[in-house]
Amino acid sequence: MDLVFGLLWLVTGFLLGAHGQGVYAPPSVRIVHSGQTCSVEEERYSERVYTVREGETLELQCLVTGHPRPQIRWTKTAGGASDRPGDSSLNNETLKIHKITRHQGGRYYCKADNGLGSPSIRSIRVDVYYLDDPVITVHQSVGEAKEQFYFERTVFLRCVANSNPPVLYTWRRGREVLSQGSDAGVEIYEPFFTQGETKILKLKNLRPQDYATYVCISSVRNVCGIADKSAHFSLNNRTAPPSIKLLLDDPLVVNPGETVSLVCVSSGGDPPPKLQWLRPGGEALPKRSALNGGTLTIQGVTLEDGGPYSCMATNNVGNAAKKSTNILVRGERFTLHSQRHVHVFRSCCSEVTTYCQVTKGLTERVCQPVPPLDPAPCAVFGARLTLRRPKGRVHREDGR
C-alpha cells in the first residue's frame, strides 16, 4: 500500500505540473521502500526506520515533484549522533543494494533540487539485523598454576556473539539449563563494560560435576526470521591452554630460489590447538606458499619473502601461544649498519656477527645475528671486517 500510495502521489504531481505548463514549483520529496523488509516504523520528526536482514536486498525509491524536474542525489551517513558521510551516492530515483551488510546500515538521504528555493531532503534510517555464531573462550582466575591449570581452580567460560538487535544468552551444562541461583557453585553475569555483548559463566572451585559439556545459546528472539545459534565446549581435567615449539633455525638463512619450510608443532593444549602462520601487520603470506598443519612451505623464495614470520596456536583456552622466526634471503640487498663494517671481539669460530637485510630501499632494515661466513677471521681478536657482495660473492678484508 505504501508503494501504491507513493506512485499515486507522484502521478498526481506530474499531472498537475503538465496542466500548468510554465508554472514553476519547488521540489518535494518522499521516500518509499519496495524491497525485502522485516518492519518499517515511524520515529520522531516523521523519519522512518527500515529494518532488513543482512544478506537481503535493500531497495528505496525517492519520489519527487517539482518544475523544472529536480535533480536527485542519494547520500548516506553512518547513523547516530556523530554521522559522517558514508559509502553510497546515486543520482537516480532508486537506490538498490544487493546482499546488504551490517556496515551498510545507517541513515540514507534523498535530496531533490531544481534551483527554486531550498532543496528538499528526506531521510530514512536502515537498520540491518544479524547474528554471528557465538564463541566460547575459557579463562582461569589469577594465580593459576600451569601444570595444574584446572585443578581446584575457579574457571570462567565467556560466550560472545556479535548481533543486532542485542543478543540473549542461555547457558546449559549437558541438558541442564543454568541460571543465576540454580547452583551454588555457578554464577552467571555480564561484565559492565561489554554492554550485553558477553555472558560469563563462573564455575567456583571446580567440582566433579563441573567437568561436562557446556552449551551457550545465543538468540535475537527470531526477529527477521533469524534462528538461534549455539557453541559447545567440553571441560575436563586435561583442559589446558596451547603451547608450541618451532623446529627450525632462527634466523633461517637461505638463497634465492630455494624451498623453505617453517615447522611449528603443538607441545600441549586441550582441546588440540589450531596452528596458523602470520606475517606482521596482517601482511599476506607469499603466493607460492602452502600450509599443511603447522608447516609453512615457500617454493622459490625471493628477497620479498624475507622477514619475520609467526606461528600462533589457539584452542579458546587461556591466551594464544605465539612464537616467531626470521627468514633472511641472501642477495644484493644486504648491508652492514651505516659504516658497512663490523668488529670481531672474540677469537672463536662460533663468534656471531650481524648483518642487515634491507627490505624496502635503504630506509628499512631487518638486522639479525648469523654465523660467520668463514672461520679465518676468528683467530684475529679485535679485527675489523668489511662485508661486500659484488656479483653475488662475499669478501672479507682484515683491517688490522
Coordinates of C-alpha atoms in Angstrom, one line a residue:
M1 CA 0.0 0.0 0.0
D2 CA 2.8 2.3 0.8
L3 CA 4.3 1.9 -2.7
V4 CA 0.8 2.3 -4.4
F5 CA 0.2 5.5 -2.4
G6 CA 3.6 6.8 -3.3
L7 CA 3.0 6.1 -7.0
L8 CA -0.4 7.8 -7.0
W9 CA 1.1 10.8 -5.3
L10 CA 3.8 11.0 -7.9
V11 CA 1.4 10.7 -10.8
T12 CA -0.9 13.3 -9.3
G13 CA 2.0 15.7 -9.0
F14 CA 3.0 15.0 -12.6
L15 CA -0.5 15.7 -14.0
L16 CA -0.7 18.9 -12.1
G17 CA 2.6 20.0 -13.5
A18 CA 1.6 19.1 -17.0
H19 CA -1.7 21.0 -16.7
G20 CA 0.1 24.1 -15.6
Q21 CA 2.9 24.2 -18.2
G22 CA 5.3 27.1 -17.4
V23 CA 4.3 27.2 -13.8
Y24 CA 7.5 26.7 -11.7
A25 CA 7.3 24.8 -8.5
P26 CA 10.0 24.0 -5.9
P27 CA 10.9 20.3 -5.3
S28 CA 9.2 18.0 -2.8
V29 CA 10.4 14.5 -1.8
R30 CA 9.0 11.3 -0.4
I31 CA 10.9 8.0 0.3
V32 CA 9.2 4.6 -0.1
H33 CA 10.6 1.1 0.1
S34 CA 10.0 -1.7 -2.4
G35 CA 12.5 -4.4 -1.4
Q36 CA 12.5 -7.0 1.3
T37 CA 11.9 -5.8 4.8
C38 CA 11.3 -7.1 8.4
S39 CA 9.5 -3.9 9.5
V40 CA 9.0 -0.2 8.9
E41 CA 8.4 2.0 11.9
E42 CA 7.8 5.7 12.3
E43 CA 10.2 7.7 14.5
R44 CA 10.1 11.2 15.8
Y45 CA 10.2 14.0 13.2
S46 CA 8.5 11.6 10.7
E47 CA 11.6 9.7 9.9
R48 CA 11.1 6.1 9.0
V49 CA 13.1 3.1 10.3
Y50 CA 13.5 0.4 7.7
T51 CA 14.7 -3.0 9.1
V52 CA 16.3 -5.5 6.8
R53 CA 18.1 -8.8 7.4
E54 CA 21.8 -9.0 6.5
G55 CA 22.2 -10.6 3.1
E56 CA 18.9 -9.4 1.7
T57 CA 18.2 -6.7 -0.8
L58 CA 17.7 -3.0 0.1
E59 CA 15.6 -1.1 -2.4
L60 CA 14.5 2.5 -1.7
Q61 CA 12.7 4.9 -4.1
C62 CA 12.8 8.6 -4.0
L63 CA 9.5 10.1 -5.4
V64 CA 9.9 13.8 -6.3
T65 CA 7.7 16.5 -7.8
G66 CA 8.6 20.0 -9.0
H67 CA 9.1 22.0 -12.1
P68 CA 11.7 22.1 -13.7
R69 CA 12.3 18.4 -12.9
P70 CA 14.5 18.2 -9.8
Q71 CA 17.9 16.5 -9.8
I72 CA 18.1 13.7 -7.3
R73 CA 21.1 12.6 -5.2
W74 CA 21.3 9.8 -2.6
T75 CA 23.8 10.1 0.3
K76 CA 24.4 8.0 3.4
T77 CA 25.7 8.6 6.8
A78 CA 26.8 6.1 9.4
G79 CA 23.8 6.8 11.6
G80 CA 23.6 8.2 15.2
A81 CA 24.7 11.5 16.7
S82 CA 28.2 11.5 15.1
D83 CA 27.1 11.0 11.5
R84 CA 29.8 11.1 8.9
P85 CA 29.5 10.9 5.1
G86 CA 29.2 7.3 4.1
D87 CA 29.7 4.9 1.3
S88 CA 26.7 5.3 -1.0
S89 CA 25.7 8.0 -3.5
L90 CA 23.4 7.7 -6.5
N91 CA 21.8 10.2 -8.8
N92 CA 18.6 8.5 -9.8
E93 CA 15.3 7.7 -8.1
T94 CA 16.0 4.1 -7.0
L95 CA 18.7 3.1 -4.5
K96 CA 19.3 -0.7 -4.6
I97 CA 21.9 -2.7 -2.6
H98 CA 22.0 -6.4 -3.2
K99 CA 23.2 -8.6 -0.2
I100 CA 23.3 -5.7 2.2
T101 CA 25.9 -6.0 5.0
R102 CA 25.8 -4.7 8.6
H103 CA 28.3 -1.9 7.7
Q104 CA 25.8 -0.5 5.1
G105 CA 23.2 0.3 7.8
G106 CA 22.7 3.9 8.7
R107 CA 20.7 6.9 7.6
Y108 CA 20.1 7.4 3.9
Y109 CA 19.1 10.8 2.5
C110 CA 17.3 11.7 -0.8
K111 CA 18.0 15.3 -1.9
A112 CA 16.0 16.9 -4.7
D113 CA 17.0 20.3 -6.2
N114 CA 15.7 22.2 -9.2
G115 CA 17.2 25.6 -8.3
L116 CA 13.9 27.0 -6.9
G117 CA 14.0 27.8 -3.2
S118 CA 15.8 25.4 -0.9
P119 CA 16.5 21.7 -1.8
S120 CA 14.0 19.2 -0.4
I121 CA 15.6 16.5 1.7
R122 CA 14.1 13.4 3.3
S123 CA 15.8 10.6 5.2
I124 CA 15.1 7.0 6.2
R125 CA 17.2 5.0 8.7
V126 CA 18.2 1.5 7.7
D127 CA 18.7 -1.0 10.5
V128 CA 20.5 -4.2 9.4
Y129 CA 19.8 -7.2 11.7
Y130 CA 22.2 -10.1 12.0
L131 CA 23.5 -12.8 14.5
D132 CA 27.0 -14.3 14.3
D133 CA 28.0 -17.7 15.6
P134 CA 28.8 -17.5 19.3
V135 CA 32.3 -18.3 20.5
I136 CA 33.2 -19.8 23.9
T137 CA 36.6 -19.0 25.5
V138 CA 37.8 -20.4 28.8
H139 CA 39.9 -18.5 31.4
Q140 CA 41.2 -19.1 34.8
S141 CA 41.4 -16.8 37.9
V142 CA 44.7 -15.0 38.7
G143 CA 47.3 -17.2 40.3
E144 CA 46.8 -20.2 38.1
A145 CA 49.4 -23.0 38.1
K146 CA 50.2 -24.0 34.5
E147 CA 50.9 -27.6 35.4
Q148 CA 47.5 -27.8 37.1
F149 CA 45.5 -25.5 35.0
Y150 CA 42.1 -26.7 36.2
F151 CA 42.8 -28.5 39.4
E152 CA 40.7 -26.9 42.1
R153 CA 40.5 -23.6 40.4
T154 CA 37.8 -21.1 39.6
V155 CA 37.1 -21.1 35.9
F156 CA 35.3 -18.6 33.6
L157 CA 33.5 -19.6 30.4
R158 CA 32.9 -16.5 28.3
C159 CA 30.4 -16.5 25.5
V160 CA 30.5 -13.8 22.9
A161 CA 28.3 -13.2 19.8
N162 CA 28.0 -10.1 17.6
S163 CA 24.4 -9.2 16.8
N164 CA 21.8 -6.6 16.1
P165 CA 19.5 -6.4 18.0
P166 CA 21.2 -7.2 21.3
V167 CA 21.6 -11.0 21.9
L168 CA 20.0 -13.0 24.7
Y169 CA 22.2 -15.8 26.1
T170 CA 21.3 -19.1 27.7
W171 CA 23.8 -21.5 29.3
R172 CA 23.4 -25.3 29.6
R173 CA 25.5 -27.9 31.3
G174 CA 24.6 -31.1 29.5
R175 CA 20.8 -31.0 29.4
E176 CA 20.5 -28.8 32.4
V177 CA 19.7 -25.1 31.9
L178 CA 21.8 -23.0 34.2
S179 CA 20.5 -19.7 35.7
Q180 CA 21.6 -17.4 38.4
G181 CA 20.9 -19.0 41.7
S182 CA 20.2 -22.5 40.3
D183 CA 23.5 -23.9 41.5
A184 CA 25.6 -22.6 44.4
G185 CA 28.8 -23.4 42.5
V186 CA 27.7 -21.4 39.4
E187 CA 27.5 -17.7 38.9
I188 CA 26.2 -16.0 35.7
Y189 CA 26.8 -12.4 34.9
E190 CA 27.5 -9.8 32.2
P191 CA 30.7 -7.6 32.6
F192 CA 29.6 -4.0 32.8
F193 CA 31.9 -2.8 30.1
T194 CA 30.6 -5.2 27.4
Q195 CA 27.0 -3.8 27.4
G196 CA 25.3 -7.1 26.9
E197 CA 27.7 -8.4 24.2
T198 CA 29.2 -11.1 26.6
K199 CA 27.8 -13.6 29.1
I200 CA 30.2 -15.2 31.6
L201 CA 29.6 -18.5 33.4
K202 CA 31.7 -18.7 36.5
L203 CA 32.5 -22.1 38.0
K204 CA 33.7 -21.6 41.5
N205 CA 36.3 -24.1 42.8
L206 CA 35.7 -26.8 40.2
R207 CA 33.7 -29.9 41.4
P208 CA 33.5 -33.3 39.6
Q209 CA 30.1 -32.4 38.2
D210 CA 31.6 -29.3 36.6
Y211 CA 33.6 -31.4 34.2
A212 CA 30.9 -31.6 31.4
T213 CA 29.9 -30.2 28.0
Y214 CA 28.7 -26.6 28.2
V215 CA 26.4 -25.1 25.5
C216 CA 26.0 -21.3 25.0
I217 CA 22.8 -20.5 23.0
S218 CA 22.6 -17.0 21.5
S219 CA 19.2 -15.6 20.4
V220 CA 17.7 -12.4 18.9
R221 CA 14.2 -13.8 19.6
N222 CA 13.6 -14.8 16.0
V223 CA 13.4 -11.2 14.7
C224 CA 13.6 -11.1 10.9
G225 CA 13.4 -14.9 11.0
I226 CA 17.0 -15.2 12.4
A227 CA 17.3 -18.6 14.1
D228 CA 19.1 -19.2 17.4
K229 CA 22.8 -20.3 17.3
S230 CA 24.9 -22.2 19.7
A231 CA 28.5 -23.1 20.7
H232 CA 29.8 -26.1 22.6
F233 CA 32.8 -26.6 24.9
S234 CA 33.8 -29.8 26.8
L235 CA 35.6 -29.1 30.1
N236 CA 37.7 -31.9 31.6
N237 CA 40.7 -32.2 33.9
R238 CA 43.1 -32.2 30.9
T239 CA 41.8 -28.8 29.6
A240 CA 44.8 -26.5 29.2
P241 CA 46.0 -23.6 27.1
P242 CA 48.1 -24.1 23.9
S243 CA 51.9 -24.4 23.8
I244 CA 54.1 -24.7 20.7
K245 CA 57.7 -25.1 19.5
L246 CA 59.5 -24.3 16.3
L247 CA 61.6 -27.0 14.6
L248 CA 63.9 -24.7 12.6
D249 CA 67.0 -22.5 12.8
D250 CA 66.5 -18.9 13.9
P251 CA 67.2 -17.0 11.8
L252 CA 66.8 -19.2 8.8
V253 CA 69.3 -18.0 6.1
V254 CA 68.6 -19.2 2.6
N255 CA 69.5 -18.5 -1.0
P256 CA 67.0 -17.0 -3.6
G257 CA 65.1 -19.7 -5.4
E258 CA 65.3 -22.3 -2.6
T259 CA 62.4 -24.0 -0.9
V260 CA 61.8 -23.0 2.7
S261 CA 59.9 -25.0 5.3
L262 CA 58.8 -23.4 8.6
V263 CA 57.7 -26.2 11.0
C264 CA 55.6 -25.4 14.0
V265 CA 54.3 -28.2 16.3
S266 CA 52.0 -28.3 19.2
S267 CA 53.6 -29.3 22.5
G268 CA 50.5 -29.0 24.7
G269 CA 46.9 -27.9 25.0
D270 CA 43.4 -29.4 25.2
P271 CA 41.4 -29.2 23.1
P272 CA 44.1 -29.7 20.4
P273 CA 45.2 -26.2 19.2
K274 CA 44.7 -24.8 15.7
L275 CA 48.0 -23.7 14.2
Q276 CA 48.5 -20.8 11.7
W277 CA 51.3 -18.8 10.3
L278 CA 51.2 -15.0 10.2
R279 CA 53.2 -12.0 9.0
P280 CA 53.4 -8.7 10.8
G281 CA 50.6 -6.2 10.2
G282 CA 48.3 -8.7 8.6
E283 CA 50.6 -8.9 5.5
A284 CA 49.6 -11.8 3.3
L285 CA 51.7 -15.0 3.1
P286 CA 53.7 -15.4 -0.1
K287 CA 51.6 -16.6 -3.1
R288 CA 53.9 -19.6 -3.6
S289 CA 53.4 -20.8 0.0
A290 CA 51.4 -23.8 1.1
L291 CA 50.2 -24.5 4.6
N292 CA 49.9 -28.1 5.9
G293 CA 49.0 -28.3 9.5
G294 CA 51.7 -26.3 11.3
T295 CA 54.2 -26.5 8.3
L296 CA 54.5 -23.5 6.0
T297 CA 56.4 -24.3 2.8
I298 CA 57.5 -21.5 0.5
Q299 CA 58.6 -22.5 -3.0
G300 CA 61.2 -20.4 -4.9
V301 CA 61.9 -18.0 -2.1
T302 CA 62.6 -14.3 -3.1
L303 CA 64.0 -11.3 -1.4
E304 CA 60.5 -10.0 -0.8
D305 CA 59.7 -13.2 1.2
G306 CA 62.3 -12.4 3.8
G307 CA 61.4 -11.0 7.2
P308 CA 59.6 -12.2 10.4
Y309 CA 57.0 -15.0 10.5
S310 CA 55.0 -16.0 13.5
C311 CA 53.3 -19.3 14.4
M312 CA 50.2 -18.9 16.5
A313 CA 48.2 -21.6 18.3
T314 CA 44.7 -21.2 19.7
N315 CA 42.2 -23.5 21.3
N316 CA 39.9 -21.0 23.1
V317 CA 41.6 -21.7 26.4
G318 CA 43.6 -19.0 28.1
N319 CA 45.8 -16.9 25.8
A320 CA 47.1 -17.9 22.4
A321 CA 50.6 -19.2 22.1
K322 CA 52.9 -17.4 19.6
K323 CA 56.5 -17.8 18.5
S324 CA 58.4 -16.0 15.8
T325 CA 61.3 -16.6 13.5
N326 CA 63.0 -14.7 10.6
I327 CA 63.8 -15.7 7.1
L328 CA 67.0 -14.0 5.7
V329 CA 67.4 -14.3 2.0
R330 CA 70.9 -13.8 0.6
G331 CA 71.1 -11.2 -2.2
E332 CA 72.2 -7.7 -3.3
R333 CA 70.1 -6.0 -0.6
F334 CA 72.4 -6.9 2.3
T335 CA 74.4 -4.2 4.2
L336 CA 76.1 -3.7 7.5
H337 CA 74.9 -0.7 9.6
S338 CA 75.7 2.7 8.2
Q339 CA 79.5 2.2 8.1
R340 CA 79.2 -1.2 6.3
H341 CA 81.6 -2.8 8.8
V342 CA 81.6 -4.9 11.9
H343 CA 84.1 -5.5 14.7
V344 CA 85.1 -9.0 15.8
F345 CA 85.6 -9.1 19.6
R346 CA 86.1 -12.8 20.2
S347 CA 88.8 -15.2 19.0
C348 CA 86.4 -18.2 18.5
C349 CA 84.9 -19.8 15.4
S350 CA 81.4 -19.8 17.0
E351 CA 81.5 -16.0 17.1
V352 CA 78.3 -14.4 15.7
T353 CA 78.3 -11.3 13.6
T354 CA 75.4 -9.2 12.4
Y355 CA 74.2 -8.1 9.0
C356 CA 71.1 -6.3 7.9
Q357 CA 68.6 -7.1 5.2
V358 CA 67.2 -4.0 3.5
T359 CA 63.6 -5.0 2.5
K360 CA 62.4 -1.6 1.3
G361 CA 65.1 0.5 -0.1
L362 CA 67.6 1.9 2.4
T363 CA 65.1 3.2 4.8
E364 CA 64.0 -0.1 6.4
R365 CA 66.5 -2.7 7.7
V366 CA 66.0 -6.1 9.4
C367 CA 69.1 -6.9 11.4
Q368 CA 69.7 -10.5 12.6
P369 CA 72.7 -12.4 14.0
V370 CA 74.1 -15.0 11.7
P371 CA 77.2 -17.3 11.8
P372 CA 80.4 -16.1 10.3
L373 CA 80.8 -16.6 6.6
D374 CA 84.2 -18.3 7.1
P375 CA 86.3 -19.3 10.1
A376 CA 89.6 -17.5 9.1
P377 CA 88.9 -14.2 11.0
C378 CA 88.1 -16.0 14.2
A379 CA 91.7 -16.2 15.1
V380 CA 92.1 -12.5 15.0
F381 CA 91.0 -10.7 18.1
G382 CA 89.6 -7.2 17.6
A383 CA 89.9 -7.3 13.8
R384 CA 87.8 -5.0 11.7
L385 CA 85.9 -6.9 9.0
T386 CA 84.1 -5.4 6.0
L387 CA 81.5 -7.5 4.1
R388 CA 80.7 -6.7 0.5
R389 CA 78.7 -8.6 -2.1
P390 CA 79.9 -7.7 -5.6
K391 CA 78.5 -10.1 -8.2
G392 CA 76.8 -12.2 -5.5
R393 CA 80.0 -13.2 -3.7
V394 CA 81.1 -12.3 -0.2
H395 CA 84.6 -10.9 0.6
R396 CA 86.3 -10.3 3.9
E397 CA 89.1 -7.8 4.4
D398 CA 91.3 -8.0 7.6
G399 CA 91.5 -4.4 8.8
R400 CA 94.2 -4.8 11.4

